[in-house]
Amino acid sequence: MAGQHTLDETERQVQARLGDLKIDFEAMAVTSNLFRAANAVRNYLERTVLAEHDLSWTAFVVLWVVWIWEPVESRVIAEEGGFSKATLTGVMQTLEGRGLITRTRSSKDGRLVLVKLTAKGRKMMKQLFPEFNKGERLALADLKRSDLGSFADLLRAVTLTVDAQKTN
Amino acid sequence: MAGQHTLDETERQVQARLGDLKIDFEAMAVTSNLFRAANAVRNYLERTVLAEHDLSWTAFVVLWVVWIWEPVESRVIAEEGGFSKATLTGVMQTLEGRGLITRTRSSKDGRLVLVKLTAKGRKMMKQLFPEFNKGERLALADLKRSDLGSFADLLRAVTLTVDAQKTN
DNA sequence: GATTAATCGTTCGGGTACGAACAGTTTTAA
DNA sequence: TTAAAACTGTTCGTACCCGAACGATTAATC
């Protein structure tokens, strides 16, 4: 991936199609590379670590959130994972069918559903997460260690900015 | 989104579940925030700019690549966009049905398919891309201008690292 | 306390998204 | 120059993924 065309070529082509319209090429480069990177890492981890456990990316994220915060409400999982409630329902049905999680309606608030891992789910995560983390480390192996902190901060800032837009 | 739990809390919970197993929390924070950011930006742009034109994210990426590089082979679109050929086929069928692109088999190499925009497709992109770029700018509005360059470089480095892993 | 509003999870419909298997084309080897 | 290998795009099956609409529950308003 990473594109066979250089950034300069791309800018020239865009400008040629838009005349002298002002375009923010730096913003374009950031978002474009943001998705390339996210896609690349996701596909890589899905094909390697997660495939061995027959898990999709989203299924893993759900398991991870529940593993850390159980018992946890559905809405929290969706929020932490960054996907919709509709998506979550489907994924949790799959995971429940495989005996990895349980769902129970809250007795305090009949609207809420509380999610926990089963013993099987916990056992899987205890083995899987270290493998997953090793994959994460490999995906970032060529970056300078000292850059990781500010890198994470920049990414966090993007999420915060967009979420602020959303509520307006 | 952005999670209601702090990073420290999360690290403590992970460590509590794994004993003294070594985990790379910096790598974990980067990938976690990478996906949160990508998801947030994507959902934001889909709900605002792209929804007005009834386009999905992937459909937009396809149109963008074709717009810049037409005539372009299918395999290049998949590579540039970072998704599979199977995904691309479905999206292009939708776009062709809406009269935004055309597909023709190459006369030089019967395996290849050349993709172009229709006049309608070009007209749409000429209006849509500036709107999209404005959305990108808003998503990055809170970041320091001087950070954008190195931010893009870090993201590019991740993609390159993962792609290098892939071929091994 | 009854009506209204807000919240939560599910369902529904349509559009991605992938790997694997496939058919057609081109290239490479023998 | 055949046979084998490599490559491209499509189809297939399964699983996501979302917004919108929905029923159930709780909270707010009067």
PDB file of C-alpha atoms in Angstrom, chain A residues 15 30 36 39 44 54 66 79 91 112 115 129-130 136 149 167:
ATOM      1  CA  GLN A  15      -5.071  21.465  -8.135  1.00  0.00           C
ATOM      2  CA  VAL A  30      -2.999  13.737   7.636  1.00  0.00           C
ATOM      3  CA  ARG A  36      -4.119   4.121   5.554  1.00  0.00           C
ATOM      4  CA  ASN A  39      -6.466   0.088   7.889  1.00  0.00           C
ATOM      5  CA  TYR A  44      -2.421  -6.973   9.803  1.00  0.00           C
ATOM      6  CA  ASP A  54     -11.315 -16.694  14.876  1.00  0.00           C
ATOM      7  CA  VAL A  66     -15.553  -6.102  28.801  1.00  0.00           C
ATOM      8  CA  GLU A  79     -18.732   4.431  23.324  1.00  0.00           C
ATOM      9  CA  VAL A  91     -21.332  -8.638  17.509  1.00  0.00           C
ATOM     10  CA  LEU A 112     -29.622  -1.317  30.695  1.00  0.00           C
ATOM     11  CA  VAL A 115     -22.116  -7.573  29.974  1.00  0.00           C
ATOM     12  CA  PHE A 129      -4.006  -9.926  24.792  1.00  0.00           C
ATOM     13  CA  PRO A 130      -0.243 -10.397  25.228  1.00  0.00           C
ATOM     14  CA  GLU A 136       0.977  -3.683  18.221  1.00  0.00           C
ATOM     15  CA  GLY A 149       3.891   9.718  23.588  1.00  0.00           C
ATOM     16  CA  THR A 167     -22.320  17.914  19.719  1.00  0.00           C
TER      17      THR A 167
END
